[in-house]
Amino acid sequence: MTTETAPKTIRWWHFTLIFVMILMFAMFAAGLGRDTKIIPSPLIGKPAYEFSIRKLSTTDEKINLTDYKGKIVVMNFWASWCVSCREEHEVLLEASKKYGADGKVQFIGINHKDNDRAAEDFLKRMGQFPYPSGVDPQGRLALEFGVYGMPETFFINEKGVIAAKQIGPLTAKSFEAKMKAVEAMQ
Amino acid sequence: MSFGRTDNAKGVQALLMSFALIMAAPFFAQQAHAQEKTVAQETVAQKAAAPGAKPAVLKTESELEKRVRAIGSKLRCPVCQGESIYDSHSDVAEEMKRLIAEKLKAGESEAKILDYFHDRYGNYILMEPPAEGIHWVIWVFPLFMGLMGLVFVMQFLLSNRQEAATEAKQQKKRAENPQTLHQDIEELHL
């Protein structure tokens, strides 16, 4: 029969490991509370890439971001094959009527990895945007803007700086919130 | 608080040891995976280089493809689950690989290309986040847990050996002096 106690070093290891376990569980617990859809973009606060792309349904007309300097630009990446784009279509139509009327806010659509015919059919079915759309057939512009998937919307202030970004479909509420972020950055 | 050599203490010790080994498993798995990949690549290269060997069925990887693979393995596919763009066949990953190839042809360095994606997507795009800020925990933790696991295994084996030695010593003592056994029994009755 043995009654001796364990050497003190064992206790130290136990305590260290228990402390690390608690620390790790606390970190996991903190991570569980986070919204996985919110991925911080390093582009917020940085000047937007000044692109020049072909306008949808034209052969050589261009959309240049620099043409809209001095205006707030709402740039929405969309595609006819994107299901979530249908969800936010009505929101964009409403918002462009509300904010685009006085000319202070310019909306631009970026038709991503699509073809003109499919995009035109989509707009006929869902309702024409009262603003121009450019095309990004290979998705290179999307890479320039660090886009993850469709739809995504960038809010660029009058100085050409990206003030906010929406990953996924816009809602009236999220649109208002992003516009407030643009105003806050002025 | 003291952990004696009771069954409970042994249970706690075994639990902690299992935890340490489980937490260290991804580290060892990663090492094994990397080794496996290297061996596979070497085997293909050896087969292709062996004199008199039959022509390789697989297309030989060009220098450019090798460099695209090296960079693509370090970048996470933005629309996949934990897959690098080299492993993914999604549209985005394919486009990213084409862009990497174009940039390499234009003479850009690996570091510059990685920076291009990092500037646009942040740390998320890197398969191995840089060991800075809170990320250092990810790097140190598996090593730490691996060490802890080893220490626990050693402690466990040593304590068992010590117990066996003490037991053998006492049995020998009892055999030499049977009176000790009677004393032990009497102590227990008291």
mmCIF file of C-alpha atoms in Angstrom:
data_model
loop_
_atom_site.group_PDB
_atom_site.id
_atom_site.type_symbol
_atom_site.label_atom_id
_atom_site.label_comp_id
_atom_site.label_asym_id
_atom_site.label_seq_id
_atom_site.Cartn_x
_atom_site.Cartn_y
_atom_site.Cartn_z
ATOM 1 C CA MET A 1 0.000 0.000 0.000
ATOM 2 C CA THR A 2 1.454 3.400 -0.953
ATOM 3 C CA THR A 3 0.404 6.612 0.711
ATOM 4 C CA GLU A 4 3.082 9.002 -0.549
ATOM 5 C CA THR A 5 1.985 12.133 -2.416
ATOM 6 C CA ALA A 6 3.012 13.088 -5.958
ATOM 7 C CA PRO A 7 6.094 15.237 -6.443
ATOM 8 C CA LYS A 8 5.391 18.974 -6.573
ATOM 9 C CA THR A 9 6.386 19.255 -10.277
ATOM 10 C CA ILE A 10 3.318 17.222 -11.282
ATOM 11 C CA ARG A 11 1.058 19.742 -9.565
ATOM 12 C CA TRP A 12 2.742 22.597 -11.414
ATOM 13 C CA TRP A 13 2.127 20.907 -14.769
ATOM 14 C CA HIS A 14 -1.468 20.249 -13.844
ATOM 15 C CA PHE A 15 -2.063 23.882 -12.950
ATOM 16 C CA THR A 16 -0.348 25.160 -16.096
ATOM 17 C CA LEU A 17 -2.367 22.861 -18.300
ATOM 18 C CA ILE A 18 -5.652 23.689 -16.575
ATOM 19 C CA PHE A 19 -4.863 27.390 -16.982
ATOM 20 C CA VAL A 20 -4.152 26.914 -20.704
ATOM 21 C CA MET A 21 -7.346 24.853 -21.089
ATOM 22 C CA ILE A 22 -9.412 27.615 -19.491
ATOM 23 C CA LEU A 23 -7.684 30.229 -21.667
ATOM 24 C CA MET A 24 -8.360 28.248 -24.845
ATOM 25 C CA PHE A 25 -11.994 27.570 -23.960
ATOM 26 C CA ALA A 26 -12.440 31.290 -23.201
ATOM 27 C CA MET A 27 -10.988 32.130 -26.623
ATOM 28 C CA PHE A 28 -13.248 29.610 -28.362
ATOM 29 C CA ALA A 29 -16.268 30.919 -26.435
ATOM 30 C CA ALA A 30 -15.433 34.495 -27.459
ATOM 31 C CA GLY A 31 -15.118 33.339 -31.089
ATOM 32 C CA LEU A 32 -18.502 31.597 -30.993
ATOM 33 C CA GLY A 33 -20.185 34.930 -30.307
ATOM 34 C CA ARG A 34 -18.782 36.488 -33.472
ATOM 35 C CA ASP A 35 -20.806 36.856 -36.657
ATOM 36 C CA THR A 36 -18.918 34.738 -39.199
ATOM 37 C CA LYS A 37 -20.392 36.790 -42.052
ATOM 38 C CA ILE A 38 -18.481 39.845 -40.867
ATOM 39 C CA ILE A 39 -15.006 39.627 -42.347
ATOM 40 C CA PRO A 40 -13.051 42.821 -41.748
ATOM 41 C CA SER A 41 -11.852 44.278 -45.033
ATOM 42 C CA PRO A 42 -8.393 45.860 -45.156
ATOM 43 C CA LEU A 43 -9.726 48.101 -47.935
ATOM 44 C CA ILE A 44 -11.903 50.197 -45.616
ATOM 45 C CA GLY A 45 -10.358 53.648 -45.341
ATOM 46 C CA LYS A 46 -8.209 53.143 -48.437
ATOM 47 C CA PRO A 47 -8.656 54.770 -51.865
ATOM 48 C CA ALA A 48 -10.812 52.711 -54.212
ATOM 49 C CA TYR A 49 -9.133 51.136 -57.232
ATOM 50 C CA GLU A 50 -9.809 53.449 -60.165
ATOM 51 C CA PHE A 51 -11.199 51.168 -62.794
ATOM 52 C CA SER A 52 -12.425 51.619 -66.326
ATOM 53 C CA ILE A 53 -14.709 48.857 -67.588
ATOM 54 C CA ARG A 54 -17.068 48.263 -70.487
ATOM 55 C CA LYS A 55 -20.654 49.316 -69.905
ATOM 56 C CA LEU A 56 -23.219 46.491 -70.026
ATOM 57 C CA SER A 57 -25.064 46.116 -73.373
ATOM 58 C CA THR A 58 -22.557 48.312 -75.220
ATOM 59 C CA THR A 59 -19.494 47.486 -77.284
ATOM 60 C CA ASP A 60 -17.129 50.296 -76.379
ATOM 61 C CA GLU A 61 -18.792 52.612 -73.855
ATOM 62 C CA LYS A 62 -16.829 52.795 -70.610
ATOM 63 C CA ILE A 63 -17.612 53.313 -66.950
ATOM 64 C CA ASN A 64 -14.764 55.086 -65.166
ATOM 65 C CA LEU A 65 -14.795 55.438 -61.417
ATOM 66 C CA THR A 66 -12.901 58.735 -61.674
ATOM 67 C CA ASP A 67 -15.890 60.249 -63.495
ATOM 68 C CA TYR A 68 -17.779 60.147 -60.197
ATOM 69 C CA LYS A 69 -15.202 61.859 -57.959
ATOM 70 C CA GLY A 70 -16.982 64.298 -55.660
ATOM 71 C CA LYS A 71 -19.990 61.993 -55.332
ATOM 72 C CA ILE A 72 -20.696 59.156 -52.954
ATOM 73 C CA VAL A 73 -20.519 55.964 -55.031
ATOM 74 C CA VAL A 74 -22.496 52.852 -54.183
ATOM 75 C CA MET A 75 -20.888 50.055 -56.186
ATOM 76 C CA ASN A 76 -22.814 46.806 -56.268
ATOM 77 C CA PHE A 77 -21.374 43.537 -57.598
ATOM 78 C CA TRP A 78 -24.190 41.392 -59.002
ATOM 79 C CA ALA A 79 -24.804 38.522 -61.411
ATOM 80 C CA SER A 80 -27.820 36.967 -63.106
ATOM 81 C CA TRP A 81 -26.851 33.544 -61.703
ATOM 82 C CA CYS A 82 -26.697 34.825 -58.136
ATOM 83 C CA VAL A 83 -29.754 33.890 -56.060
ATOM 84 C CA SER A 84 -29.058 36.405 -53.274
ATOM 85 C CA CYS A 85 -28.903 39.206 -55.874
ATOM 86 C CA ARG A 86 -32.632 38.682 -56.433
ATOM 87 C CA GLU A 87 -33.208 39.192 -52.707
ATOM 88 C CA GLU A 88 -31.498 42.584 -52.686
ATOM 89 C CA HIS A 89 -32.724 43.784 -56.090
ATOM 90 C CA GLU A 90 -35.775 45.555 -54.699
ATOM 91 C CA VAL A 91 -33.650 47.191 -51.973
ATOM 92 C CA LEU A 92 -31.281 48.587 -54.614
ATOM 93 C CA LEU A 93 -34.172 49.896 -56.740
ATOM 94 C CA GLU A 94 -35.688 51.659 -53.720
ATOM 95 C CA ALA A 95 -32.371 52.996 -52.408
ATOM 96 C CA SER A 96 -31.282 54.318 -55.807
ATOM 97 C CA LYS A 97 -34.597 56.201 -56.097
ATOM 98 C CA LYS A 98 -34.256 57.606 -52.578
ATOM 99 C CA TYR A 99 -30.554 58.521 -52.571
ATOM 100 C CA GLY A 100 -29.757 58.907 -56.251
ATOM 101 C CA ALA A 101 -32.446 61.514 -56.996
ATOM 102 C CA ASP A 102 -30.454 64.585 -55.918
ATOM 103 C CA GLY A 103 -27.310 63.478 -57.757
ATOM 104 C CA LYS A 104 -25.142 63.378 -54.631
ATOM 105 C CA VAL A 105 -25.021 59.609 -54.623
ATOM 106 C CA GLN A 106 -24.067 57.655 -57.746
ATOM 107 C CA PHE A 107 -24.965 53.981 -58.006
ATOM 108 C CA ILE A 108 -22.918 51.660 -60.221
ATOM 109 C CA GLY A 109 -23.597 47.989 -60.896
ATOM 110 C CA ILE A 110 -20.756 45.581 -61.664
ATOM 111 C CA ASN A 111 -22.029 42.561 -63.537
ATOM 112 C CA HIS A 112 -19.695 39.774 -62.385
ATOM 113 C CA LYS A 113 -18.701 36.684 -64.445
ATOM 114 C CA ASP A 114 -21.831 36.842 -66.522
ATOM 115 C CA ASN A 115 -22.774 37.473 -70.120
ATOM 116 C CA ASP A 116 -24.672 40.466 -71.482
ATOM 117 C CA ARG A 117 -27.707 38.504 -72.624
ATOM 118 C CA ALA A 118 -28.234 36.744 -69.285
ATOM 119 C CA ALA A 119 -27.717 40.036 -67.429
ATOM 120 C CA GLU A 120 -30.222 41.863 -69.664
ATOM 121 C CA ASP A 121 -32.784 39.082 -69.173
ATOM 122 C CA PHE A 122 -32.283 39.293 -65.417
ATOM 123 C CA LEU A 123 -32.893 43.061 -65.437
ATOM 124 C CA LYS A 124 -35.976 42.668 -67.635
ATOM 125 C CA ARG A 125 -37.413 40.130 -65.200
ATOM 126 C CA MET A 126 -36.436 41.853 -61.955
ATOM 127 C CA GLY A 127 -36.660 45.515 -63.033
ATOM 128 C CA GLN A 128 -34.124 47.774 -64.752
ATOM 129 C CA PHE A 129 -31.623 49.557 -62.523
ATOM 130 C CA PRO A 130 -31.942 53.346 -62.943
ATOM 131 C CA TYR A 131 -28.125 53.483 -63.078
ATOM 132 C CA PRO A 132 -25.398 52.009 -65.303
ATOM 133 C CA SER A 133 -23.741 48.638 -64.891
ATOM 134 C CA GLY A 134 -20.265 47.726 -66.059
ATOM 135 C CA VAL A 135 -19.083 44.217 -66.839
ATOM 136 C CA ASP A 136 -16.386 42.160 -65.140
ATOM 137 C CA PRO A 137 -16.474 38.940 -67.191
ATOM 138 C CA GLN A 138 -13.323 37.353 -65.726
ATOM 139 C CA GLY A 139 -13.793 38.612 -62.198
ATOM 140 C CA ARG A 140 -10.539 40.584 -62.169
ATOM 141 C CA LEU A 141 -12.193 43.729 -60.815
ATOM 142 C CA ALA A 142 -13.728 41.608 -58.055
ATOM 143 C CA LEU A 143 -10.219 40.445 -57.088
ATOM 144 C CA GLU A 144 -9.028 44.080 -57.045
ATOM 145 C CA PHE A 145 -11.784 44.809 -54.511
ATOM 146 C CA GLY A 146 -11.200 41.651 -52.470
ATOM 147 C CA VAL A 147 -14.662 40.285 -53.238
ATOM 148 C CA TYR A 148 -15.574 36.928 -51.653
ATOM 149 C CA GLY A 149 -18.838 36.180 -53.424
ATOM 150 C CA MET A 150 -21.980 37.641 -54.892
ATOM 151 C CA PRO A 151 -23.490 40.033 -54.027
ATOM 152 C CA GLU A 152 -21.161 42.560 -52.436
ATOM 153 C CA THR A 153 -21.530 46.327 -52.226
ATOM 154 C CA PHE A 154 -18.904 49.003 -51.634
ATOM 155 C CA PHE A 155 -19.658 52.482 -50.339
ATOM 156 C CA ILE A 156 -17.107 55.012 -51.569
ATOM 157 C CA ASN A 157 -17.065 58.569 -50.255
ATOM 158 C CA GLU A 158 -16.665 61.821 -52.248
ATOM 159 C CA LYS A 159 -12.873 61.605 -51.927
ATOM 160 C CA GLY A 160 -12.795 58.170 -53.517
ATOM 161 C CA VAL A 161 -12.101 56.350 -50.246
ATOM 162 C CA ILE A 162 -13.884 53.071 -49.418
ATOM 163 C CA ALA A 163 -15.942 53.826 -46.326
ATOM 164 C CA ALA A 164 -17.966 50.640 -45.934
ATOM 165 C CA LYS A 165 -18.595 47.252 -47.455
ATOM 166 C CA GLN A 166 -21.550 44.887 -47.385
ATOM 167 C CA ILE A 167 -20.916 41.179 -47.882
ATOM 168 C CA GLY A 168 -24.113 39.418 -48.941
ATOM 169 C CA PRO A 169 -27.508 40.847 -49.834
ATOM 170 C CA LEU A 170 -28.393 44.369 -48.732
ATOM 171 C CA THR A 171 -31.447 45.108 -46.659
ATOM 172 C CA ALA A 172 -33.031 48.559 -46.184
ATOM 173 C CA LYS A 173 -31.587 48.559 -42.655
ATOM 174 C CA SER A 174 -28.055 47.561 -43.645
ATOM 175 C CA PHE A 175 -28.098 50.095 -46.496
ATOM 176 C CA GLU A 176 -28.967 52.913 -44.070
ATOM 177 C CA ALA A 177 -26.230 51.762 -41.693
ATOM 178 C CA LYS A 178 -23.600 51.774 -44.448
ATOM 179 C CA MET A 179 -24.664 55.236 -45.621
ATOM 180 C CA LYS A 180 -24.249 56.466 -42.042
ATOM 181 C CA ALA A 181 -20.723 54.983 -42.061
ATOM 182 C CA VAL A 182 -19.990 56.979 -45.227
ATOM 183 C CA GLU A 183 -21.276 60.176 -43.615
ATOM 184 C CA ALA A 184 -19.240 59.466 -40.485
ATOM 185 C CA MET A 185 -16.071 59.261 -42.563
ATOM 186 C CA GLN A 186 -16.533 62.699 -44.162
ATOM 187 C CA MET B 1 -5.143 21.421 -3.577
ATOM 188 C CA SER B 2 -3.098 18.284 -3.953
ATOM 189 C CA PHE B 3 -3.282 15.401 -6.380
ATOM 190 C CA GLY B 4 -2.343 12.233 -4.583
ATOM 191 C CA ARG B 5 -1.860 8.964 -6.409
ATOM 192 C CA THR B 6 -5.503 8.049 -6.109
ATOM 193 C CA ASP B 7 -7.691 6.743 -8.924
ATOM 194 C CA ASN B 8 -9.232 10.195 -9.271
ATOM 195 C CA ALA B 9 -5.869 11.853 -9.673
ATOM 196 C CA LYS B 10 -4.878 9.281 -12.266
ATOM 197 C CA GLY B 11 -8.143 9.935 -14.098
ATOM 198 C CA VAL B 12 -7.467 13.684 -14.117
ATOM 199 C CA GLN B 13 -3.921 13.044 -15.274
ATOM 200 C CA ALA B 14 -5.114 10.790 -18.105
ATOM 201 C CA LEU B 15 -7.746 13.365 -19.092
ATOM 202 C CA LEU B 16 -5.193 16.170 -19.197
ATOM 203 C CA MET B 17 -2.785 13.999 -21.138
ATOM 204 C CA SER B 18 -5.482 13.153 -23.700
ATOM 205 C CA PHE B 19 -6.369 16.839 -24.007
ATOM 206 C CA ALA B 20 -2.733 17.772 -24.581
ATOM 207 C CA LEU B 21 -2.286 15.091 -27.235
ATOM 208 C CA ILE B 22 -5.556 15.948 -29.007
ATOM 209 C CA MET B 23 -4.675 19.637 -29.122
ATOM 210 C CA ALA B 24 -1.216 18.829 -30.487
ATOM 211 C CA ALA B 25 -2.605 16.449 -33.129
ATOM 212 C CA PRO B 26 -3.144 19.103 -35.854
ATOM 213 C CA PHE B 27 0.520 20.078 -35.562
ATOM 214 C CA PHE B 28 1.731 16.521 -36.096
ATOM 215 C CA ALA B 29 -0.877 15.933 -38.820
ATOM 216 C CA GLN B 30 0.336 19.039 -40.657
ATOM 217 C CA GLN B 31 3.938 17.848 -40.435
ATOM 218 C CA ALA B 32 2.952 14.391 -41.714
ATOM 219 C CA HIS B 33 0.912 15.890 -44.572
ATOM 220 C CA ALA B 34 3.802 18.134 -45.616
ATOM 221 C CA GLN B 35 6.191 15.161 -45.515
ATOM 222 C CA GLU B 36 3.745 13.032 -47.525
ATOM 223 C CA LYS B 37 3.468 15.756 -50.177
ATOM 224 C CA THR B 38 7.247 16.088 -50.419
ATOM 225 C CA VAL B 39 7.693 12.316 -50.754
ATOM 226 C CA ALA B 40 5.007 12.177 -53.472
ATOM 227 C CA GLN B 41 6.620 15.037 -55.366
ATOM 228 C CA GLU B 42 10.058 13.465 -55.032
ATOM 229 C CA THR B 43 8.751 10.098 -56.282
ATOM 230 C CA VAL B 44 7.263 11.712 -59.399
ATOM 231 C CA ALA B 45 10.484 13.659 -59.980
ATOM 232 C CA GLN B 46 12.668 10.551 -59.444
ATOM 233 C CA LYS B 47 10.533 8.506 -61.847
ATOM 234 C CA ALA B 48 10.770 11.220 -64.459
ATOM 235 C CA ALA B 49 14.527 11.625 -63.974
ATOM 236 C CA ALA B 50 15.478 7.942 -63.778
ATOM 237 C CA PRO B 51 17.623 6.860 -66.760
ATOM 238 C CA GLY B 52 15.762 4.521 -69.057
ATOM 239 C CA ALA B 53 12.515 5.114 -67.233
ATOM 240 C CA LYS B 54 9.251 4.917 -69.139
ATOM 241 C CA PRO B 55 7.816 8.296 -70.112
ATOM 242 C CA ALA B 56 5.797 9.776 -67.253
ATOM 243 C CA VAL B 57 2.051 9.596 -67.759
ATOM 244 C CA LEU B 58 1.604 12.803 -65.802
ATOM 245 C CA LYS B 59 2.399 16.054 -67.546
ATOM 246 C CA THR B 60 5.677 17.449 -66.264
ATOM 247 C CA GLU B 61 5.156 20.565 -64.229
ATOM 248 C CA SER B 62 6.765 23.616 -65.801
ATOM 249 C CA GLU B 63 8.805 26.057 -63.746
ATOM 250 C CA LEU B 64 5.953 28.578 -63.921
ATOM 251 C CA GLU B 65 3.411 25.984 -62.725
ATOM 252 C CA LYS B 66 5.710 25.084 -59.839
ATOM 253 C CA ARG B 67 5.851 28.713 -58.769
ATOM 254 C CA VAL B 68 2.069 29.113 -59.165
ATOM 255 C CA ARG B 69 1.623 25.979 -57.015
ATOM 256 C CA ALA B 70 3.995 27.327 -54.367
ATOM 257 C CA ILE B 71 2.114 30.626 -54.139
ATOM 258 C CA GLY B 72 -1.340 29.065 -54.611
ATOM 259 C CA SER B 73 -0.714 26.691 -51.685
ATOM 260 C CA LYS B 74 -0.209 29.699 -49.415
ATOM 261 C CA LEU B 75 -3.488 31.407 -50.349
ATOM 262 C CA ARG B 76 -6.912 30.429 -49.057
ATOM 263 C CA CYS B 77 -9.737 30.062 -51.562
ATOM 264 C CA PRO B 78 -12.248 32.807 -50.616
ATOM 265 C CA VAL B 79 -15.328 30.694 -51.394
ATOM 266 C CA CYS B 80 -14.166 27.294 -50.117
ATOM 267 C CA GLN B 81 -13.915 25.673 -46.701
ATOM 268 C CA GLY B 82 -10.287 25.642 -45.581
ATOM 269 C CA GLU B 83 -8.925 24.884 -49.050
ATOM 270 C CA SER B 84 -6.014 26.607 -50.721
ATOM 271 C CA ILE B 85 -6.525 28.077 -54.189
ATOM 272 C CA TYR B 86 -4.051 25.493 -55.488
ATOM 273 C CA ASP B 87 -6.294 22.664 -54.259
ATOM 274 C CA SER B 88 -9.551 24.324 -55.297
ATOM 275 C CA HIS B 89 -11.173 24.246 -58.720
ATOM 276 C CA SER B 90 -13.690 27.006 -58.001
ATOM 277 C CA ASP B 91 -13.986 29.856 -60.521
ATOM 278 C CA VAL B 92 -12.430 32.364 -58.108
ATOM 279 C CA ALA B 93 -9.479 30.079 -57.346
ATOM 280 C CA GLU B 94 -8.873 29.400 -61.039
ATOM 281 C CA GLU B 95 -8.939 33.140 -61.778
ATOM 282 C CA MET B 96 -6.567 33.797 -58.905
ATOM 283 C CA LYS B 97 -4.151 31.188 -60.270
ATOM 284 C CA ARG B 98 -4.305 32.775 -63.726
ATOM 285 C CA LEU B 99 -3.584 36.169 -62.167
ATOM 286 C CA ILE B 100 -0.621 34.727 -60.209
ATOM 287 C CA ALA B 101 0.782 33.227 -63.432
ATOM 288 C CA GLU B 102 0.411 36.575 -65.214
ATOM 289 C CA LYS B 103 2.112 38.427 -62.391
ATOM 290 C CA LEU B 104 4.983 35.906 -62.326
ATOM 291 C CA LYS B 105 5.423 36.264 -66.086
ATOM 292 C CA ALA B 106 5.520 40.033 -65.573
ATOM 293 C CA GLY B 107 8.459 39.473 -63.219
ATOM 294 C CA GLU B 108 6.752 40.045 -59.873
ATOM 295 C CA SER B 109 8.207 38.277 -56.838
ATOM 296 C CA GLU B 110 6.334 35.783 -54.659
ATOM 297 C CA ALA B 111 6.313 38.231 -51.752
ATOM 298 C CA LYS B 112 4.818 40.980 -53.912
ATOM 299 C CA ILE B 113 2.070 38.674 -55.195
ATOM 300 C CA LEU B 114 1.201 37.496 -51.678
ATOM 301 C CA ASP B 115 1.095 41.144 -50.585
ATOM 302 C CA TYR B 116 -1.297 41.936 -53.454
ATOM 303 C CA PHE B 117 -3.854 39.442 -52.123
ATOM 304 C CA HIS B 118 -3.155 40.262 -48.485
ATOM 305 C CA ASP B 119 -3.773 43.974 -49.136
ATOM 306 C CA ARG B 120 -7.199 43.171 -50.571
ATOM 307 C CA TYR B 121 -8.400 40.281 -48.421
ATOM 308 C CA GLY B 122 -6.418 40.667 -45.214
ATOM 309 C CA ASN B 123 -5.032 37.820 -43.085
ATOM 310 C CA TYR B 124 -8.021 35.656 -44.029
ATOM 311 C CA ILE B 125 -6.503 34.958 -47.460
ATOM 312 C CA LEU B 126 -3.319 33.470 -45.997
ATOM 313 C CA MET B 127 -3.383 29.715 -45.276
ATOM 314 C CA GLU B 128 -0.845 30.361 -42.521
ATOM 315 C CA PRO B 129 -1.644 33.581 -40.680
ATOM 316 C CA PRO B 130 1.477 35.588 -39.763
ATOM 317 C CA ALA B 131 2.802 34.892 -36.265
ATOM 318 C CA GLU B 132 2.001 38.361 -34.941
ATOM 319 C CA GLY B 133 -0.542 39.788 -32.496
ATOM 320 C CA ILE B 134 -3.042 37.189 -31.261
ATOM 321 C CA HIS B 135 -2.033 34.829 -34.108
ATOM 322 C CA TRP B 136 1.156 33.804 -32.325
ATOM 323 C CA VAL B 137 -1.054 31.690 -30.035
ATOM 324 C CA ILE B 138 -2.005 29.509 -33.029
ATOM 325 C CA TRP B 139 1.667 28.821 -33.693
ATOM 326 C CA VAL B 140 2.859 28.326 -30.133
ATOM 327 C CA PHE B 141 -0.134 26.415 -28.752
ATOM 328 C CA PRO B 142 0.279 23.093 -30.636
ATOM 329 C CA LEU B 143 4.010 23.003 -29.809
ATOM 330 C CA PHE B 144 3.278 23.813 -26.189
ATOM 331 C CA MET B 145 0.595 21.127 -25.991
ATOM 332 C CA GLY B 146 2.896 18.614 -27.681
ATOM 333 C CA LEU B 147 5.557 19.276 -25.063
ATOM 334 C CA MET B 148 2.984 19.048 -22.296
ATOM 335 C CA GLY B 149 1.817 15.719 -23.706
ATOM 336 C CA LEU B 150 5.378 14.369 -23.686
ATOM 337 C CA VAL B 151 5.950 15.581 -20.131
ATOM 338 C CA PHE B 152 2.744 13.879 -18.998
ATOM 339 C CA VAL B 153 3.618 10.613 -20.704
ATOM 340 C CA MET B 154 7.041 10.681 -19.015
ATOM 341 C CA GLN B 155 5.547 11.585 -15.638
ATOM 342 C CA PHE B 156 2.996 8.800 -15.983
ATOM 343 C CA LEU B 157 5.592 6.170 -16.888
ATOM 344 C CA LEU B 158 7.998 7.332 -14.157
ATOM 345 C CA SER B 159 5.333 7.321 -11.456
ATOM 346 C CA ASN B 160 4.258 3.794 -12.456
ATOM 347 C CA ARG B 161 7.867 2.600 -12.291
ATOM 348 C CA GLN B 162 8.362 4.274 -8.892
ATOM 349 C CA GLU B 163 5.160 2.704 -7.569
ATOM 350 C CA ALA B 164 6.233 -0.742 -8.748
ATOM 351 C CA ALA B 165 9.677 -0.290 -7.165
ATOM 352 C CA THR B 166 8.190 0.841 -3.824
ATOM 353 C CA GLU B 167 5.715 -2.037 -3.866
ATOM 354 C CA ALA B 168 8.497 -4.547 -4.583
ATOM 355 C CA LYS B 169 10.593 -3.045 -1.783
ATOM 356 C CA GLN B 170 7.744 -3.365 0.722
ATOM 357 C CA GLN B 171 6.937 -6.905 -0.341
ATOM 358 C CA LYS B 172 10.573 -7.829 0.138
ATOM 359 C CA LYS B 173 10.511 -6.194 3.574
ATOM 360 C CA ARG B 174 7.387 -8.138 4.545
ATOM 361 C CA ALA B 175 8.877 -11.401 3.327
ATOM 362 C CA GLU B 176 12.009 -10.789 5.404
ATOM 363 C CA ASN B 177 10.021 -9.754 8.476
ATOM 364 C CA PRO B 178 6.465 -11.249 8.595
ATOM 365 C CA GLN B 179 5.835 -9.265 11.803
ATOM 366 C CA THR B 180 5.517 -6.070 9.687
ATOM 367 C CA LEU B 181 2.468 -7.513 7.952
ATOM 368 C CA HIS B 182 0.747 -8.150 11.283
ATOM 369 C CA GLN B 183 1.573 -4.587 12.370
ATOM 370 C CA ASP B 184 0.056 -3.208 9.156
ATOM 371 C CA ILE B 185 -3.162 -5.217 9.696
ATOM 372 C CA GLU B 186 -3.385 -4.067 13.314
ATOM 373 C CA GLU B 187 -2.923 -0.436 12.228
ATOM 374 C CA LEU B 188 -5.733 -0.872 9.743
ATOM 375 C CA HIS B 189 -8.071 -2.309 12.428
ATOM 376 C CA LEU B 190 -7.286 0.621 14.717
#
